[in-house]
Short mmCIF file of C-alpha atoms and ligand atoms in Angstrom, two decimals:
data_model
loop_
_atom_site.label_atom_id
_atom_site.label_comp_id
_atom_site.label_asym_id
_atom_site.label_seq_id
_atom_site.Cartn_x
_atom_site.Cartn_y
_atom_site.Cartn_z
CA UNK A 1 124.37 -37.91 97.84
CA UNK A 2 123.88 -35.27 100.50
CA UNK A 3 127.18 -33.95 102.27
CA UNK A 4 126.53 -31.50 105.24
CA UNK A 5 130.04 -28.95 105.82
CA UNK A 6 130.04 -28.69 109.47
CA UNK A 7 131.40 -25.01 108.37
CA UNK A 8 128.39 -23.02 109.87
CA UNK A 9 127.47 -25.86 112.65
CA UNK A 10 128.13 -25.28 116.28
CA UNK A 11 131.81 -26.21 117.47
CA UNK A 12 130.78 -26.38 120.96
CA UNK A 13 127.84 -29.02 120.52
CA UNK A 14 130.13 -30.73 117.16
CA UNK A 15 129.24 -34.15 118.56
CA UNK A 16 125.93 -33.72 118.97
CA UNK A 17 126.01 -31.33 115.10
CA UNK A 18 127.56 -34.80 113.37
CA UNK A 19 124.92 -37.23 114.95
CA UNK A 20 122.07 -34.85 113.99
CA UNK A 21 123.56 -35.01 110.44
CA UNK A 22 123.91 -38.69 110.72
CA UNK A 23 120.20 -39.07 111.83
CA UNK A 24 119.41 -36.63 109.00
CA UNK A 25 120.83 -39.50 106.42
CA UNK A 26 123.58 -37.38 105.51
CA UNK A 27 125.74 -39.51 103.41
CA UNK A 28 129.63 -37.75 103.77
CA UNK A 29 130.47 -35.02 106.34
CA UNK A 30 132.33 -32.34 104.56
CA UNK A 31 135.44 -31.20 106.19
CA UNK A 32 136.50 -27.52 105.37
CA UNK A 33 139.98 -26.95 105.88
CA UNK A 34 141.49 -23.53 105.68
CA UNK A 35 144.83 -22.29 106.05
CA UNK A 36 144.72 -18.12 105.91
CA UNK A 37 146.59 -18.51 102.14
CA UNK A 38 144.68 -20.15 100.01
CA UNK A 39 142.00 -18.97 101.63
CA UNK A 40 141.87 -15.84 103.67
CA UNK A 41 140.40 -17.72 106.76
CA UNK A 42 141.87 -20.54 109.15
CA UNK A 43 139.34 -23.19 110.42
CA UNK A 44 141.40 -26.54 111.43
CA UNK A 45 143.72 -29.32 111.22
CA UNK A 46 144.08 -32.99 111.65
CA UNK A 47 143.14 -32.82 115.25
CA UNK A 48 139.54 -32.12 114.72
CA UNK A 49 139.57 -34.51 112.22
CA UNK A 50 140.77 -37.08 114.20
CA UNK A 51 137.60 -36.30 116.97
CA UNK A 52 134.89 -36.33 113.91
CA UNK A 53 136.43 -39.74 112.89
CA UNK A 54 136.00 -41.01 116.69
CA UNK A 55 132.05 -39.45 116.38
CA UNK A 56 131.23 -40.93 113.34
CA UNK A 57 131.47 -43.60 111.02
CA UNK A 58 130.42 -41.74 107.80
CA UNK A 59 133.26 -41.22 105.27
CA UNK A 60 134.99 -38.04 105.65
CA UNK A 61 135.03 -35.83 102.65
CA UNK A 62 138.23 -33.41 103.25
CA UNK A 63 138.25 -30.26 101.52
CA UNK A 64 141.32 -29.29 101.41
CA UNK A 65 141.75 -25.16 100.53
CA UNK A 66 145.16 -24.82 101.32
CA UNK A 67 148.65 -24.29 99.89
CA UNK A 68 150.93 -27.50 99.07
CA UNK A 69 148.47 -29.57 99.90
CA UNK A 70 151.55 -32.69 98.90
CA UNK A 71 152.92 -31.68 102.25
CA UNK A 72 149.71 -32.16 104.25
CA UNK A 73 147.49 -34.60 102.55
CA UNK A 74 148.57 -37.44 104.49
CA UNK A 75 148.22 -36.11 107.99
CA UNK A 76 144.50 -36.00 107.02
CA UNK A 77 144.62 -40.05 105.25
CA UNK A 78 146.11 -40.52 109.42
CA UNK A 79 143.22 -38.71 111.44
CA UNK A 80 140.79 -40.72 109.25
CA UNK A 81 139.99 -39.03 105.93
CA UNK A 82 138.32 -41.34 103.57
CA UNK A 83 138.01 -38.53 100.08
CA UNK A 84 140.56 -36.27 99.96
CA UNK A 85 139.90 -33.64 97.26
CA UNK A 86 142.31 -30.37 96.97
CA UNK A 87 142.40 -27.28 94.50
CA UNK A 88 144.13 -27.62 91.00
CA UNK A 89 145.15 -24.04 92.00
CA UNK A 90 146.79 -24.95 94.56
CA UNK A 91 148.78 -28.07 92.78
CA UNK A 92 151.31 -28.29 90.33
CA UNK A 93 152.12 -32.08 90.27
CA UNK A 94 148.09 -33.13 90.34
CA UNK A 95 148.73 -36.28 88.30
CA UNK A 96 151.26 -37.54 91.34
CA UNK A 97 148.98 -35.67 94.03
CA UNK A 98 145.77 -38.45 93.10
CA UNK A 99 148.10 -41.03 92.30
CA UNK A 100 149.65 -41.11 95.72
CA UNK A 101 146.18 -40.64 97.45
CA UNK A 102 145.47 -43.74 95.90
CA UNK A 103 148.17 -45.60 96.80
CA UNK A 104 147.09 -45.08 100.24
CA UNK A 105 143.75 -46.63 99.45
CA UNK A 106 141.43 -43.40 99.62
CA UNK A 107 139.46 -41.86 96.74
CA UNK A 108 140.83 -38.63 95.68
CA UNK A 109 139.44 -35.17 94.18
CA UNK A 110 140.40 -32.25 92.17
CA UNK A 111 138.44 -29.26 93.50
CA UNK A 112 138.02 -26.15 90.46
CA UNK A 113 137.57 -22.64 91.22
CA UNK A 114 134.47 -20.85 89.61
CA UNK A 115 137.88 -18.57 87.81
CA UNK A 116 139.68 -21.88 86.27
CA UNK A 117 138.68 -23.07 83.26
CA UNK A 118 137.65 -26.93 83.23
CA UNK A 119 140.62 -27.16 80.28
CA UNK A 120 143.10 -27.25 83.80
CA UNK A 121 141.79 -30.53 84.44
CA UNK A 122 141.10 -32.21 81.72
CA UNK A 123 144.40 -34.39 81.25
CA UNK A 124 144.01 -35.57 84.76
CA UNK A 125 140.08 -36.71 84.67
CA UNK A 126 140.34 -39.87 84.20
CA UNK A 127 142.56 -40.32 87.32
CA UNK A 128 140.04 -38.45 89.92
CA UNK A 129 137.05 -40.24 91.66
CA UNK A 130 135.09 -37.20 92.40
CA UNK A 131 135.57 -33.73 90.62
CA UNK A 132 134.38 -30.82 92.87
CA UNK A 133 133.10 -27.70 91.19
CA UNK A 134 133.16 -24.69 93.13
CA UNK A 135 129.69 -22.70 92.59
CA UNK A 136 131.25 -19.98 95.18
CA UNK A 137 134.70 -18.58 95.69
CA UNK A 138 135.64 -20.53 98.45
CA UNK A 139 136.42 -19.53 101.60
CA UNK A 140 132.81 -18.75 103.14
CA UNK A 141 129.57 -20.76 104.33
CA UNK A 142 126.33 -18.54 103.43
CA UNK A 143 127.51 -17.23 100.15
CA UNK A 144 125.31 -17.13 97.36
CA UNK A 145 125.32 -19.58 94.31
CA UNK A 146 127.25 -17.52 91.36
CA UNK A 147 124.30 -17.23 88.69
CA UNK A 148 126.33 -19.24 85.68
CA UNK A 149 128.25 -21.96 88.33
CA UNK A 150 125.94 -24.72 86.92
CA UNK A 151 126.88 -24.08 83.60
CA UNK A 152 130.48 -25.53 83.99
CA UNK A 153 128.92 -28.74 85.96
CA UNK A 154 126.56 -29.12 82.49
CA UNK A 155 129.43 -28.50 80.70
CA UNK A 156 131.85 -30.87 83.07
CA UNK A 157 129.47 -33.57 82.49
CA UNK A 158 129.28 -33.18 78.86
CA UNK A 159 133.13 -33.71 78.44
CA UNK A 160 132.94 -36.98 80.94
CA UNK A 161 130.31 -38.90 79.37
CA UNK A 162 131.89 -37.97 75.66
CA UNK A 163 135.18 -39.93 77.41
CA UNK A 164 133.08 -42.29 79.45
CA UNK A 165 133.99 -41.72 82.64
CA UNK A 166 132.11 -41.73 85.87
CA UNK A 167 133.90 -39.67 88.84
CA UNK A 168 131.75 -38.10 91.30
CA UNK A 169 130.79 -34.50 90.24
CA UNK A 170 130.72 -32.66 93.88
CA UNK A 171 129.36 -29.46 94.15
CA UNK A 172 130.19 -26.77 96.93
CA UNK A 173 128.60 -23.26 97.37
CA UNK A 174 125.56 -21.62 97.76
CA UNK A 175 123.21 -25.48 97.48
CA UNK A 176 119.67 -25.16 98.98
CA UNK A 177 117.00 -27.17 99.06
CA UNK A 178 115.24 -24.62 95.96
CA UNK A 179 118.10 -25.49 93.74
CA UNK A 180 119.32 -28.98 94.35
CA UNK A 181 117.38 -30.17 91.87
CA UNK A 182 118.92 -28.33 89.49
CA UNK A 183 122.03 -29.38 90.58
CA UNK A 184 121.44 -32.49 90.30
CA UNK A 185 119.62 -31.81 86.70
CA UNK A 186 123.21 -30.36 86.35
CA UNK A 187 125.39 -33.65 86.45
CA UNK A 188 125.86 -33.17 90.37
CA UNK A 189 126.25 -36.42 91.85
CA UNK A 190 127.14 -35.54 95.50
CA UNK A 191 125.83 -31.70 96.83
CA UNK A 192 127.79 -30.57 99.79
CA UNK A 193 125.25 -28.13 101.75
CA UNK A 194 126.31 -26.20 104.86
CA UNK A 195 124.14 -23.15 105.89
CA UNK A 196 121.23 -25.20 104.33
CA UNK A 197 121.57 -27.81 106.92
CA UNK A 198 123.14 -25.97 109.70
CA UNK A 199 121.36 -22.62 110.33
CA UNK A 200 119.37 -21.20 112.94
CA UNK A 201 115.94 -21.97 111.16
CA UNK A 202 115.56 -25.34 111.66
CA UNK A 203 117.90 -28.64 112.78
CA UNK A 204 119.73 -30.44 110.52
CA UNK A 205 118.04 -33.67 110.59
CA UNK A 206 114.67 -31.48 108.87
CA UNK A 207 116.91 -29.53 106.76
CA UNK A 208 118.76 -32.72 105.41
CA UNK A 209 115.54 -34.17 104.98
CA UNK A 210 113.97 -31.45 103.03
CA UNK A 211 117.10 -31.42 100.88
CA UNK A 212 116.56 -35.33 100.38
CA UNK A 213 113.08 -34.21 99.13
CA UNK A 214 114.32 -32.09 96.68
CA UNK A 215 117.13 -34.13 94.87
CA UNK A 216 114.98 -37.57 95.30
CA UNK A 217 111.64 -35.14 93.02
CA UNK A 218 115.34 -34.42 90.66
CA UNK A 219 115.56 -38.06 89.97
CA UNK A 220 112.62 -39.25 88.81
C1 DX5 B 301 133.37 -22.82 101.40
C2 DX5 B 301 133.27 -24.28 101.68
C3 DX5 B 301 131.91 -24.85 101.65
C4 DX5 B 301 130.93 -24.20 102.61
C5 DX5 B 301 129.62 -24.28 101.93
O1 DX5 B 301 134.61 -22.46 100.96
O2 DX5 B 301 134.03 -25.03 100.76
O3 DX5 B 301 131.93 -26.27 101.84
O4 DX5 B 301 130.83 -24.82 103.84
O5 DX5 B 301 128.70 -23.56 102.67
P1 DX5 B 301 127.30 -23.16 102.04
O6 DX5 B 301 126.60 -24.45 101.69
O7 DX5 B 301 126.64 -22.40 103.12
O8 DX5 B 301 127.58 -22.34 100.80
ZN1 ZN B 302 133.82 -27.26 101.01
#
């Protein structure tokens, strides 16, 4: 599955941004949310959410990188959230944290930072419906993949299939159309992609399609 970050897409035009994703095939739009302490920047809130959910009817992947996210999960379930994944980093209680997403009906993830070992979230995978594996420290759209990020989806995947589970395996970071197939190849089950869709070079209904090329030659 192909989820666009509206992180480098135009805020003036985000209407028109999310229906060019849409006619694109994007499957998720990917909601960055910063809050200047997890992350050093600040992009937005609810409120934004709450307009995307009126534009759209694609589920809305929230990434939350902030602090506590226990305080502020649910204000994000309200403006129309459907996956709400936030950093084992950032949460001490995580078995309660995806317990109590689901008890509001929505799928929940764990998000890992290319620093944390996968051992942080072991005990708690057979709770999460989609795993996110950073291949970037977050905080940035444009960075570059870091060279061994794919290693801990390979390994990620290893440790789910010996326990037979299936959660998502989301990857974030640095995912163009010249190496989605090997994140795919990977274990990656959903690739979030923002430069490579929204960029000056071309619109994102050819970039999404090129990337749909390139996971779709992964799969056969
Ligand atoms: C960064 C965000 C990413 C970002 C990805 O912290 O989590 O979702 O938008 O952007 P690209 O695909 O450009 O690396
Ligand atoms: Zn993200």
């Amino acid at each position: 599955m192909l989820a666009p970050s509206i992180l480098t897409a135009d805020f003036g035009q985000l209407a028109d941004q999310i229906r060019a994703a849409e006619e694109g095939g994007a499957d998720y739009i990917h909601l960055d949310v910063m809050d200047g302490h997890f992350v050093p920047p600040i992009t937005f809130g609810p409120i934004v959410v709450e307009t995307i959910r009126r534009i759209t009817k694609l589920p809305l992947d929230i990434h939350l990188m902030i602090e506590e996210p226990e305080r502020q999960f649910e204000a994000f379930i309200d403006a129309g959230g459907d996956i709400i994944n936030f950093h084992i980093e950032a949460a001490p209680h995580v078995d309660r944290l995806l317990r109590t997403i689901h008890a509001k009906n929505k799928r929940a993830g764990i998000c890992i930072n290319p620093g944390t070992p996968l051992t942080a979230i072991e005990e708690v995978l057979d709770v999460a419906d989609q795993i996110m594996v950073m291949l970037i420290n977050p905080g940035w759209g444009g960075q570059k993949m870091l060279p061994s990020a794919l290693n801990k989806v390979r390994a990620l995947k290893a440790i789910l299939d010996a326990r037979g589970l299936n959660p998502d395996i989301e990857v974030d970071g640095g995912v163009k159309a010249n190496n989605a197939a090997q994140c795919v190849e990977a274990g990656a089950t959903v690739l979030v992609c923002g430069s490579s869709v929204y960029n000056p070079d071309s619109t994102p209904q050819s970039n999404l399609r090129t990337l749909r090329a390139a996971i779709e030659k992964a799969s056969l």
